[in-house]
Amino acid sequence: MKKTTIGSAKRVAALVLSVSVALLTFASNEDNLAQADDSSASSQIAAIESEVDKLNSQADENDSAISGTEEELSELEEKQAELDEKIKATEDDIAAEEENQQAISEQIDTVEQTLHTLAKYISNLESSISELEASIEVKEADVSQKMEEILDGVEDYKLRLRAMYITGSDRYTDILIGASDFYDLLMKIELIQRVVNYDNETIDNLIELKEQYETEAGELNVEKQQLEDSLSELEARRESQQEMMVKLEELYDESEESLQLLEEDQELYENNLEELAKEEEEFEQELAELLEEQQTLAAAKEDAEERLEEEQEAEKKRQEEEAAAAASAAASSSSSSSSSSSSNASSSSSSSSSNNSTSNSDYGYTDVSMFTWPVPGFYHISYGVGYRWGSYHKGIDIYSSNIRGAKIIAAASGTVIKVSNTCTHDYGKSYSCGCGGGYGNYCIIDHGNGYWTLYGHSEGITVSVGDYVEQGDVIGTVGSTGHSTGPHLHFEIRINGTAVDPEDYL
């Protein structure tokens, strides 16, 4: 009987000791590791969740913008369908020819508006896709962090269960009955209560983490599906963009307005042929002088660079000789001497224009050479390179009924070498005002290796001679200055002063 009591007491003591150790161990984990590892993990999760909230806010803004443009596209598509029906109904009716041309003209404006709205929609969609990808990356990190916490918590609780198993299966009632006095009983009750509370809290935390993990994993899967849907939508919208561009060209071919503009151009050239030929001759002479001037400057720059290089080499050699002489003198004499030399370095900097940059990529346009399209969003060529009405047209005319004020961009990076900005005759006319050699307000950019681009008939050029512009920088807006029957951009590419066909480069 005494042995049994002693054995039971030993088991109780062992259990109490084990529980005490376990409690101290886990208390230590809570007070120390929770303040270090758990605190670090919590701060990581808090940072991740803050980033998620920020991305969600940006996503909401993009969704709102996309929703707005989507409604606008829907309305434009409905209008296009109505106009298509009207054009079809009147195309073979001579009596309704005026109505047919009016519908075609209205449809051209609608399709161009659709193209611009599509570009805005695609831009918003691309931003949304980019933010979705960032959000997915952040949430994957968050889900991974929570999974790691769950696994760590499970491992900790396994240790707790292992400690309980080692001490035996004595119940808490056995521990209390084995108390030696009332004070001992109170201590054991407190100890048991703490162990029970710790167990409950550990399990509750694990359950909460598991629920958070499942919720966020579900949200992550939803976002991944949303990303796939957005990418499919982007591809579909780009296809729609290409279809709109083809449709626009077909409408221009059917448009009486385009034919009328050509007739006006023909009248201008035929009635002012002598005057235009004189303007062209004077302009070409100016460009020849400009080319010679630029070539002289380039040669002088090259000579200066060569001289600078030679001087630097000579200075380097002199310094090496002085250093060798100083070393020789130091070796043959007990006294030490020092010599110093200094060299001056020169640096040059170029200023870049502070223009806003715009891109053709939103319109589905792909560059095929070093040059990009000079008027993003407007891709109709009303007239190309070639002989017409007794003269040779050296560039392409980019035209649209609503092109006035559209941004002209640098087709490639380069230095502005010529700007004419004095023409005030910014309207369609059947004669030449003579400004800018007939080009009105224009700009020429030197891209190096003999390549120049010319942009004519602008409302106003916004860069100055000497500015360095990057491809896509805005250099002016479309107008109708010079000998122009209506708003358009005359665009040329020249190699060593000779005009080539821009369509071979765009």
Short mmCIF file of C-alpha atoms in Angstrom, two decimals:
data_model
loop_
_atom_site.label_atom_id
_atom_site.label_comp_id
_atom_site.label_asym_id
_atom_site.label_seq_id
_atom_site.Cartn_x
_atom_site.Cartn_y
_atom_site.Cartn_z
CA MET A 1 0.00 0.00 0.00
CA LYS A 2 2.81 2.34 0.89
CA LYS A 3 4.71 1.41 -2.29
CA THR A 4 1.58 2.14 -4.35
CA THR A 5 1.17 5.52 -2.72
CA ILE A 6 4.85 6.30 -3.27
CA GLY A 7 4.59 5.14 -6.96
CA SER A 8 1.49 7.24 -7.49
CA ALA A 9 3.16 10.21 -5.88
CA LYS A 10 6.18 9.74 -8.16
CA ARG A 11 3.94 9.64 -11.22
CA VAL A 12 2.10 12.75 -10.06
CA ALA A 13 5.38 14.51 -9.38
CA ALA A 14 6.67 13.45 -12.80
CA LEU A 15 3.50 14.68 -14.46
CA VAL A 16 3.63 17.97 -12.56
CA LEU A 17 7.30 18.32 -13.44
CA SER A 18 6.64 17.50 -17.10
CA VAL A 19 3.68 19.87 -17.28
CA SER A 20 5.75 22.53 -15.58
CA VAL A 21 8.56 22.04 -18.08
CA ALA A 22 6.09 22.04 -20.96
CA LEU A 23 4.41 25.15 -19.61
CA LEU A 24 7.72 26.92 -19.11
CA THR A 25 8.87 25.81 -22.56
CA PHE A 26 5.75 27.06 -24.31
CA ALA A 27 5.59 30.14 -22.12
CA SER A 28 9.17 30.83 -23.14
CA ASN A 29 8.19 30.30 -26.78
CA GLU A 30 5.32 32.74 -26.37
CA ASP A 31 7.33 35.32 -24.42
CA ASN A 32 10.54 35.06 -26.44
CA LEU A 33 9.96 33.41 -29.81
CA ALA A 34 6.57 35.13 -30.11
CA GLN A 35 8.40 38.39 -29.49
CA ALA A 36 11.03 37.45 -32.09
CA ASP A 37 10.04 34.85 -34.73
CA ASP A 38 6.27 35.24 -34.32
CA SER A 39 6.62 39.02 -34.15
CA SER A 40 8.71 38.93 -37.32
CA ALA A 41 6.21 36.65 -39.06
CA SER A 42 3.31 38.85 -37.95
CA SER A 43 5.05 41.97 -39.26
CA GLN A 44 5.73 40.20 -42.57
CA ILE A 45 2.07 39.21 -42.88
CA ALA A 46 0.97 42.73 -41.91
CA ALA A 47 3.25 44.21 -44.60
CA ILE A 48 1.95 41.71 -47.18
CA GLU A 49 -1.68 42.41 -46.27
CA SER A 50 -1.03 46.17 -46.48
CA GLU A 51 0.41 45.67 -49.98
CA VAL A 52 -2.62 43.53 -50.91
CA ASP A 53 -4.97 46.33 -49.76
CA LYS A 54 -3.05 48.85 -51.86
CA LEU A 55 -3.17 46.62 -54.94
CA ASN A 56 -6.88 45.97 -54.39
CA SER A 57 -7.50 49.73 -54.29
CA GLN A 58 -5.59 50.21 -57.56
CA ALA A 59 -7.48 47.29 -59.09
CA ASP A 60 -10.80 48.92 -58.13
CA GLU A 61 -9.74 52.14 -59.89
CA ASN A 62 -8.76 50.21 -63.01
CA ASP A 63 -12.00 48.22 -62.95
CA SER A 64 -13.93 51.49 -62.81
CA ALA A 65 -11.97 52.90 -65.79
CA ILE A 66 -12.40 49.66 -67.75
CA SER A 67 -16.12 49.62 -66.98
CA GLY A 68 -16.48 53.21 -68.26
CA THR A 69 -14.66 52.53 -71.54
CA GLU A 70 -16.52 49.25 -71.95
CA GLU A 71 -19.85 51.11 -71.84
CA GLU A 72 -18.51 53.65 -74.34
CA LEU A 73 -17.35 50.84 -76.66
CA SER A 74 -20.74 49.19 -76.41
CA GLU A 75 -22.47 52.40 -77.48
CA LEU A 76 -20.02 52.90 -80.37
CA GLU A 77 -20.48 49.33 -81.57
CA GLU A 78 -24.26 49.81 -81.56
CA LYS A 79 -23.86 53.03 -83.54
CA GLN A 80 -21.57 51.26 -86.03
CA ALA A 81 -24.14 48.50 -86.53
CA GLU A 82 -26.86 51.09 -87.24
CA LEU A 83 -24.64 52.97 -89.72
CA ASP A 84 -23.60 49.72 -91.42
CA GLU A 85 -27.28 48.99 -92.03
CA LYS A 86 -27.83 52.52 -93.33
CA ILE A 87 -24.84 52.31 -95.69
CA LYS A 88 -25.98 48.92 -96.96
CA ALA A 89 -29.53 50.16 -97.53
CA THR A 90 -28.42 53.21 -99.53
CA GLU A 91 -25.33 51.98 -101.41
CA ASP A 92 -27.16 50.98 -104.62
CA ASP A 93 -29.77 53.73 -104.52
CA ILE A 94 -28.75 56.68 -106.73
CA ALA A 95 -31.44 58.84 -105.15
CA ALA A 96 -29.94 58.19 -101.72
CA GLU A 97 -26.30 58.81 -102.74
CA GLU A 98 -25.99 61.91 -100.55
CA GLU A 99 -27.45 60.03 -97.59
CA ASN A 100 -25.05 57.14 -98.26
CA GLN A 101 -21.99 59.43 -98.28
CA GLN A 102 -23.18 61.14 -95.11
CA ALA A 103 -23.52 57.74 -93.42
CA ILE A 104 -20.03 56.73 -94.62
CA SER A 105 -18.55 59.99 -93.31
CA GLU A 106 -20.30 59.51 -89.96
CA GLN A 107 -19.15 55.89 -89.84
CA ILE A 108 -15.53 56.98 -90.43
CA ASP A 109 -15.75 59.26 -87.38
CA THR A 110 -17.40 56.49 -85.34
CA VAL A 111 -14.78 53.88 -86.27
CA GLU A 112 -11.95 56.31 -85.48
CA GLN A 113 -13.57 57.09 -82.14
CA THR A 114 -13.91 53.34 -81.54
CA LEU A 115 -10.20 52.89 -82.29
CA HIS A 116 -9.24 55.59 -79.78
CA THR A 117 -11.59 54.19 -77.14
CA LEU A 118 -10.23 50.70 -77.77
CA ALA A 119 -6.71 52.04 -77.27
CA LYS A 120 -7.78 53.53 -73.93
CA TYR A 121 -9.53 50.29 -72.96
CA ILE A 122 -6.47 48.20 -73.89
CA SER A 123 -4.20 50.53 -71.90
CA ASN A 124 -6.45 50.21 -68.82
CA LEU A 125 -6.69 46.45 -69.31
CA GLU A 126 -2.90 46.13 -69.52
CA SER A 127 -2.58 48.12 -66.28
CA SER A 128 -5.17 45.87 -64.67
CA ILE A 129 -3.29 42.75 -65.83
CA SER A 130 -0.02 44.15 -64.48
CA GLU A 131 -1.60 44.86 -61.09
CA LEU A 132 -3.29 41.45 -61.04
CA GLU A 133 0.09 39.79 -61.62
CA ALA A 134 1.59 41.86 -58.79
CA SER A 135 -1.36 41.03 -56.51
CA ILE A 136 -1.04 37.32 -57.27
CA GLU A 137 2.66 37.43 -56.45
CA VAL A 138 1.98 39.18 -53.11
CA LYS A 139 -0.90 36.86 -52.19
CA GLU A 140 1.14 33.78 -53.05
CA ALA A 141 3.74 35.03 -50.57
CA ASP A 142 1.00 35.64 -47.98
CA VAL A 143 -0.54 32.18 -48.45
CA SER A 144 2.91 30.59 -48.29
CA GLN A 145 3.69 32.48 -45.06
CA LYS A 146 0.43 31.35 -43.44
CA MET A 147 1.04 27.74 -44.48
CA GLU A 148 4.49 27.95 -42.90
CA GLU A 149 2.96 29.28 -39.67
CA ILE A 150 0.41 26.47 -39.63
CA LEU A 151 3.10 23.83 -40.11
CA ASP A 152 5.25 25.41 -37.36
CA GLY A 153 2.23 25.50 -35.02
CA VAL A 154 1.42 21.85 -35.72
CA GLU A 155 5.04 20.87 -35.01
CA ASP A 156 4.96 22.79 -31.70
CA TYR A 157 1.73 21.08 -30.66
CA LYS A 158 3.21 17.69 -31.54
CA LEU A 159 5.96 18.40 -28.99
CA ARG A 160 3.28 19.28 -26.44
CA LEU A 161 1.44 16.00 -27.05
CA ARG A 162 4.72 14.08 -26.91
CA ALA A 163 5.48 15.61 -23.48
CA MET A 164 2.02 14.59 -22.23
CA TYR A 165 2.50 11.05 -23.52
CA ILE A 166 5.91 10.63 -21.83
CA THR A 167 4.50 11.60 -18.42
CA GLY A 168 1.77 8.98 -18.58
CA SER A 169 -2.01 9.17 -18.82
CA ASP A 170 -2.76 10.54 -15.34
CA ARG A 171 -5.83 12.67 -15.28
CA TYR A 172 -5.95 16.20 -13.90
CA THR A 173 -8.14 14.86 -11.03
CA ASP A 174 -5.31 12.55 -10.00
CA ILE A 175 -2.98 15.53 -9.82
CA LEU A 176 -5.42 17.46 -7.64
CA ILE A 177 -6.11 14.51 -5.28
CA GLY A 178 -2.36 14.11 -4.79
CA ALA A 179 -2.06 17.65 -3.43
CA SER A 180 -0.33 17.69 -0.02
CA ASP A 181 -2.18 20.72 1.35
CA PHE A 182 -4.60 23.49 0.32
CA TYR A 183 -1.82 25.79 -0.93
CA ASP A 184 -0.43 22.94 -3.04
CA LEU A 185 -3.95 22.32 -4.39
CA LEU A 186 -4.34 25.98 -5.45
CA MET A 187 -0.96 25.92 -7.21
CA LYS A 188 -1.89 22.73 -9.07
CA ILE A 189 -5.28 24.19 -10.10
CA GLU A 190 -3.54 27.32 -11.44
CA LEU A 191 -1.00 25.19 -13.28
CA ILE A 192 -3.67 22.99 -14.84
CA GLN A 193 -5.74 26.04 -15.84
CA ARG A 194 -2.75 27.60 -17.59
CA VAL A 195 -1.98 24.39 -19.46
CA VAL A 196 -5.61 24.03 -20.55
CA ASN A 197 -5.77 27.70 -21.64
CA TYR A 198 -2.55 27.35 -23.58
CA ASP A 199 -3.83 24.22 -25.33
CA ASN A 200 -7.11 25.90 -26.24
CA GLU A 201 -5.36 29.07 -27.48
CA THR A 202 -2.91 27.05 -29.58
CA ILE A 203 -5.70 25.06 -31.21
CA ASP A 204 -7.84 28.18 -31.76
CA ASN A 205 -4.91 29.99 -33.40
CA LEU A 206 -4.25 27.03 -35.67
CA ILE A 207 -7.93 26.86 -36.66
CA GLU A 208 -8.00 30.63 -37.34
CA LEU A 209 -4.83 30.42 -39.44
CA LYS A 210 -6.29 27.48 -41.37
CA GLU A 211 -9.48 29.45 -42.12
CA GLN A 212 -7.44 32.51 -43.24
CA TYR A 213 -5.28 30.28 -45.42
CA GLU A 214 -8.30 28.65 -47.09
CA THR A 215 -9.97 32.06 -47.68
CA GLU A 216 -6.86 33.62 -49.19
CA ALA A 217 -6.04 30.51 -51.24
CA GLY A 218 -9.57 30.75 -52.65
CA GLU A 219 -9.12 34.46 -53.46
CA LEU A 220 -5.79 33.63 -55.12
CA ASN A 221 -7.42 31.04 -57.38
CA VAL A 222 -10.13 33.56 -58.31
CA GLU A 223 -7.49 36.16 -59.24
CA LYS A 224 -5.56 33.62 -61.32
CA GLN A 225 -8.73 32.82 -63.25
CA GLN A 226 -9.42 36.55 -63.60
CA LEU A 227 -5.92 37.01 -65.02
CA GLU A 228 -6.51 34.28 -67.62
CA ASP A 229 -9.83 35.90 -68.57
CA SER A 230 -8.18 39.35 -68.85
CA LEU A 231 -5.41 38.02 -71.08
CA SER A 232 -8.01 36.40 -73.36
CA GLU A 233 -9.99 39.67 -73.39
CA LEU A 234 -6.83 41.61 -74.29
CA GLU A 235 -6.15 39.32 -77.24
CA ALA A 236 -9.76 39.65 -78.43
CA ARG A 237 -9.65 43.46 -78.18
CA ARG A 238 -6.39 43.60 -80.15
CA GLU A 239 -8.02 41.50 -82.89
CA SER A 240 -10.98 43.91 -82.86
CA GLN A 241 -8.51 46.77 -83.20
CA GLN A 242 -7.02 45.27 -86.35
CA GLU A 243 -10.51 44.72 -87.80
CA MET A 244 -11.40 48.38 -87.11
CA MET A 245 -8.25 49.57 -88.91
CA VAL A 246 -9.11 47.47 -91.98
CA LYS A 247 -12.71 48.69 -91.88
CA LEU A 248 -11.53 52.30 -91.68
CA GLU A 249 -9.41 51.97 -94.82
CA GLU A 250 -12.37 50.44 -96.68
CA LEU A 251 -14.61 53.31 -95.59
CA TYR A 252 -12.05 55.88 -96.77
CA ASP A 253 -11.96 54.16 -100.16
CA GLU A 254 -15.76 54.59 -100.40
CA SER A 255 -15.78 58.14 -99.03
CA GLU A 256 -16.69 61.01 -101.30
CA GLU A 257 -14.84 63.27 -98.85
CA SER A 258 -11.52 61.60 -99.69
CA LEU A 259 -12.19 61.98 -103.40
CA GLN A 260 -13.12 65.62 -102.86
CA LEU A 261 -9.86 66.29 -101.01
CA LEU A 262 -7.90 64.73 -103.86
CA GLU A 263 -9.77 66.94 -106.33
CA GLU A 264 -8.96 70.01 -104.22
CA ASP A 265 -5.29 68.97 -104.08
CA GLN A 266 -5.30 68.52 -107.86
CA GLU A 267 -6.85 71.95 -108.36
CA LEU A 268 -4.26 73.53 -106.02
CA TYR A 269 -1.35 71.94 -107.88
CA GLU A 270 -2.67 72.59 -111.39
CA ASN A 271 -3.58 76.25 -110.68
CA ASN A 272 -0.36 77.04 -108.79
CA LEU A 273 2.13 74.72 -110.48
CA GLU A 274 4.69 77.38 -111.33
CA GLU A 275 4.56 78.97 -107.88
CA LEU A 276 4.74 75.57 -106.13
CA ALA A 277 7.67 74.48 -108.29
CA LYS A 278 9.53 77.67 -107.32
CA GLU A 279 8.79 77.11 -103.62
CA GLU A 280 9.97 73.53 -103.89
CA GLU A 281 13.20 74.55 -105.62
CA GLU A 282 13.97 77.15 -102.94
CA PHE A 283 13.12 74.69 -100.19
CA GLU A 284 15.35 71.97 -101.65
CA GLN A 285 18.17 74.53 -101.91
CA GLU A 286 17.71 75.36 -98.21
CA LEU A 287 17.83 71.66 -97.33
CA ALA A 288 20.97 71.19 -99.45
CA GLU A 289 22.63 74.03 -97.55
CA LEU A 290 21.43 72.59 -94.25
CA LEU A 291 22.83 69.18 -95.21
CA GLU A 292 26.19 70.72 -96.09
CA GLU A 293 26.17 72.65 -92.82
CA GLN A 294 25.35 69.51 -90.80
CA GLN A 295 28.03 67.52 -92.61
CA THR A 296 30.57 70.28 -91.90
CA LEU A 297 29.57 70.32 -88.23
CA ALA A 298 29.79 66.53 -88.06
CA ALA A 299 33.24 66.56 -89.65
CA ALA A 300 34.39 69.33 -87.27
CA LYS A 301 33.03 67.37 -84.32
CA GLU A 302 34.81 64.24 -85.50
CA ASP A 303 38.08 66.20 -85.91
CA ALA A 304 37.66 67.73 -82.44
CA GLU A 305 37.08 64.31 -80.92
CA GLU A 306 40.16 62.94 -82.69
CA ARG A 307 42.29 65.90 -81.49
CA LEU A 308 40.99 65.46 -77.96
CA GLU A 309 41.84 61.79 -78.09
CA GLU A 310 45.34 62.56 -79.38
CA GLU A 311 45.85 65.19 -76.65
CA GLN A 312 44.68 62.75 -73.99
CA GLU A 313 47.06 60.10 -75.32
CA ALA A 314 49.94 62.63 -75.38
CA GLU A 315 49.13 63.76 -71.83
CA LYS A 316 48.97 60.16 -70.66
CA LYS A 317 52.34 59.42 -72.28
CA ARG A 318 53.88 62.56 -70.72
CA GLN A 319 52.62 61.56 -67.27
CA GLU A 320 54.01 58.06 -67.70
CA GLU A 321 57.41 59.48 -68.74
CA GLU A 322 57.43 61.86 -65.76
CA ALA A 323 56.52 59.02 -63.41
CA ALA A 324 59.29 56.85 -64.88
CA ALA A 325 61.82 59.69 -64.52
CA ALA A 326 60.73 60.33 -60.93
CA ALA A 327 61.05 56.64 -60.09
CA SER A 328 64.53 56.54 -61.64
CA ALA A 329 65.62 59.64 -59.72
CA ALA A 330 64.28 58.19 -56.46
CA ALA A 331 66.19 54.95 -57.02
CA SER A 332 69.53 56.75 -57.62
CA SER A 333 69.24 59.27 -54.82
CA SER A 334 68.76 58.92 -51.07
CA SER A 335 66.60 61.99 -50.99
CA SER A 336 63.01 61.59 -51.97
CA SER A 337 61.12 63.90 -54.18
CA SER A 338 57.59 63.87 -55.27
CA SER A 339 55.99 65.16 -58.35
CA SER A 340 52.38 65.63 -59.01
CA SER A 341 50.42 66.15 -62.11
CA SER A 342 46.87 67.01 -62.66
CA SER A 343 44.64 66.46 -65.56
CA ASN A 344 41.43 68.09 -66.48
CA ALA A 345 38.50 66.04 -67.74
CA SER A 346 35.87 67.56 -69.89
CA SER A 347 32.34 66.34 -70.13
CA SER A 348 29.49 67.25 -72.37
CA SER A 349 25.81 66.91 -71.76
CA SER A 350 22.83 67.08 -74.03
CA SER A 351 19.46 68.41 -73.06
CA SER A 352 16.43 66.36 -73.79
CA SER A 353 13.10 67.93 -74.51
CA SER A 354 10.60 67.66 -71.71
CA ASN A 355 7.80 66.57 -74.00
CA ASN A 356 5.25 64.03 -73.02
CA SER A 357 5.78 60.67 -74.66
CA THR A 358 3.09 58.68 -76.42
CA SER A 359 3.08 55.29 -78.12
CA ASN A 360 1.59 53.43 -81.08
CA SER A 361 1.52 50.13 -79.17
CA ASP A 362 -1.93 50.86 -77.68
CA TYR A 363 -3.31 50.89 -81.23
CA GLY A 364 -1.83 47.51 -82.14
CA TYR A 365 0.82 49.13 -84.36
CA THR A 366 4.17 47.29 -84.56
CA ASP A 367 7.37 49.03 -85.63
CA VAL A 368 9.12 47.38 -88.58
CA SER A 369 12.26 49.56 -88.62
CA MET A 370 14.03 52.21 -86.53
CA PHE A 371 11.03 54.50 -87.22
CA THR A 372 7.61 54.47 -85.59
CA TRP A 373 4.37 55.96 -86.95
CA PRO A 374 4.42 59.78 -86.44
CA VAL A 375 0.72 60.30 -85.52
CA PRO A 376 -0.46 57.56 -83.10
CA GLY A 377 -4.08 56.61 -83.68
CA PHE A 378 -4.30 57.99 -87.23
CA TYR A 379 -3.10 55.51 -89.87
CA HIS A 380 -4.83 56.51 -93.11
CA ILE A 381 -2.53 57.65 -95.93
CA SER A 382 -4.49 59.95 -98.23
CA TYR A 383 -1.60 60.27 -100.65
CA GLY A 384 1.77 58.55 -100.94
CA VAL A 385 5.11 59.18 -102.63
CA GLY A 386 5.07 59.66 -106.42
CA TYR A 387 4.30 61.97 -109.31
CA ARG A 388 0.98 63.78 -109.22
CA TRP A 389 -0.41 66.58 -111.33
CA GLY A 390 2.93 67.72 -112.71
CA SER A 391 5.03 67.49 -109.56
CA TYR A 392 6.67 64.84 -107.37
CA HIS A 393 5.25 64.22 -103.90
CA LYS A 394 8.20 63.37 -101.64
CA GLY A 395 6.37 62.07 -98.57
CA ILE A 396 3.12 60.60 -97.30
CA ASP A 397 0.06 62.59 -96.24
CA ILE A 398 -1.58 61.21 -93.09
CA TYR A 399 -5.20 62.31 -93.00
CA SER A 400 -8.39 61.89 -91.01
CA SER A 401 -11.49 64.06 -90.75
CA ASN A 402 -10.75 64.64 -87.04
CA ILE A 403 -6.94 64.66 -87.12
CA ARG A 404 -6.58 68.37 -86.36
CA GLY A 405 -4.72 68.86 -83.09
CA ALA A 406 -3.49 65.24 -82.95
CA LYS A 407 -0.04 64.78 -81.40
CA ILE A 408 2.92 64.51 -83.77
CA ILE A 409 5.71 62.40 -82.29
CA ALA A 410 9.37 61.89 -83.16
CA ALA A 411 9.52 58.82 -85.38
CA ALA A 412 12.98 58.02 -83.97
CA SER A 413 15.43 59.52 -81.48
CA GLY A 414 17.57 62.37 -82.75
CA THR A 415 18.49 66.05 -82.67
CA VAL A 416 16.20 68.82 -83.96
CA ILE A 417 18.12 70.67 -86.67
CA LYS A 418 15.42 72.83 -88.29
CA VAL A 419 12.19 74.43 -87.07
CA SER A 420 9.89 76.80 -88.95
CA ASN A 421 7.07 78.10 -86.78
CA THR A 422 5.99 81.36 -88.42
CA CYS A 423 2.94 80.37 -90.51
CA THR A 424 -0.37 81.81 -89.26
CA HIS A 425 -2.44 80.53 -92.22
CA ASP A 426 -3.71 77.44 -90.42
CA TYR A 427 -6.73 76.49 -92.56
CA GLY A 428 -7.54 74.61 -95.74
CA LYS A 429 -6.91 76.66 -98.89
CA SER A 430 -6.77 76.32 -102.68
CA TYR A 431 -3.50 78.25 -102.95
CA SER A 432 -0.09 78.30 -101.28
CA CYS A 433 0.59 80.92 -98.63
CA GLY A 434 4.30 80.32 -99.27
CA CYS A 435 5.21 79.83 -95.61
CA GLY A 436 8.00 77.37 -94.81
CA GLY A 437 8.58 76.63 -98.50
CA GLY A 438 4.99 75.37 -98.66
CA TYR A 439 5.42 73.09 -95.63
CA GLY A 440 4.01 75.75 -93.27
CA ASN A 441 5.12 75.09 -89.69
CA TYR A 442 7.53 72.18 -89.90
CA CYS A 443 10.37 70.42 -88.13
CA ILE A 444 13.37 68.35 -89.25
CA ILE A 445 15.12 65.82 -86.99
CA ASP A 446 18.57 64.35 -87.64
CA HIS A 447 18.73 60.70 -86.51
CA GLY A 448 22.38 60.09 -87.45
CA ASN A 449 23.92 58.04 -90.27
CA GLY A 450 22.39 60.43 -92.83
CA TYR A 451 18.74 59.83 -91.75
CA TRP A 452 16.40 62.82 -91.44
CA THR A 453 12.65 63.03 -90.88
CA LEU A 454 10.46 66.00 -91.81
CA TYR A 455 7.03 66.85 -90.33
CA GLY A 456 4.99 69.46 -92.23
CA HIS A 457 1.78 71.54 -91.98
CA SER A 458 1.75 71.55 -88.15
CA GLU A 459 -0.46 73.82 -86.03
CA GLY A 460 2.70 74.52 -84.09
CA ILE A 461 6.06 72.84 -83.44
CA THR A 462 6.83 72.55 -79.72
CA VAL A 463 10.57 71.75 -79.88
CA SER A 464 13.54 73.95 -80.69
CA VAL A 465 16.70 73.60 -82.77
CA GLY A 466 19.33 71.72 -80.74
CA ASP A 467 16.83 69.74 -78.65
CA TYR A 468 17.50 66.01 -78.40
CA VAL A 469 14.24 64.06 -78.60
CA GLU A 470 13.55 60.43 -77.83
CA GLN A 471 11.38 58.28 -80.07
CA GLY A 472 7.76 58.98 -79.13
CA ASP A 473 8.35 62.48 -77.73
CA VAL A 474 5.66 64.95 -78.80
CA ILE A 475 7.11 67.57 -81.16
CA GLY A 476 3.93 69.38 -82.28
CA THR A 477 0.31 69.01 -83.35
CA VAL A 478 -1.37 68.44 -86.72
CA GLY A 479 -2.67 71.47 -88.59
CA SER A 480 -3.17 72.88 -92.09
CA THR A 481 -0.39 75.46 -92.49
CA GLY A 482 1.50 76.06 -95.79
CA HIS A 483 -0.01 74.87 -99.08
CA SER A 484 -2.57 72.53 -97.56
CA THR A 485 -6.20 71.92 -98.48
CA GLY A 486 -7.03 70.54 -95.02
CA PRO A 487 -5.53 69.28 -91.73
CA HIS A 488 -2.98 66.48 -92.27
CA LEU A 489 0.63 65.61 -91.56
CA HIS A 490 3.11 65.56 -94.44
CA PHE A 491 5.86 63.14 -93.36
CA GLU A 492 9.17 62.51 -95.12
CA ILE A 493 12.21 60.31 -94.55
CA ARG A 494 15.44 61.46 -96.20
CA ILE A 495 18.81 59.74 -96.48
CA ASN A 496 21.70 62.14 -97.09
CA GLY A 497 19.19 64.70 -98.32
CA THR A 498 17.35 62.40 -100.76
CA ALA A 499 13.68 61.65 -100.06
CA VAL A 500 12.74 57.95 -99.83
CA ASP A 501 9.33 56.32 -99.49
CA PRO A 502 8.32 56.29 -95.77
CA GLU A 503 6.02 53.34 -96.43
CA ASP A 504 9.15 51.20 -96.85
CA TYR A 505 10.07 52.01 -93.22
CA LEU A 506 6.69 52.16 -91.46
#
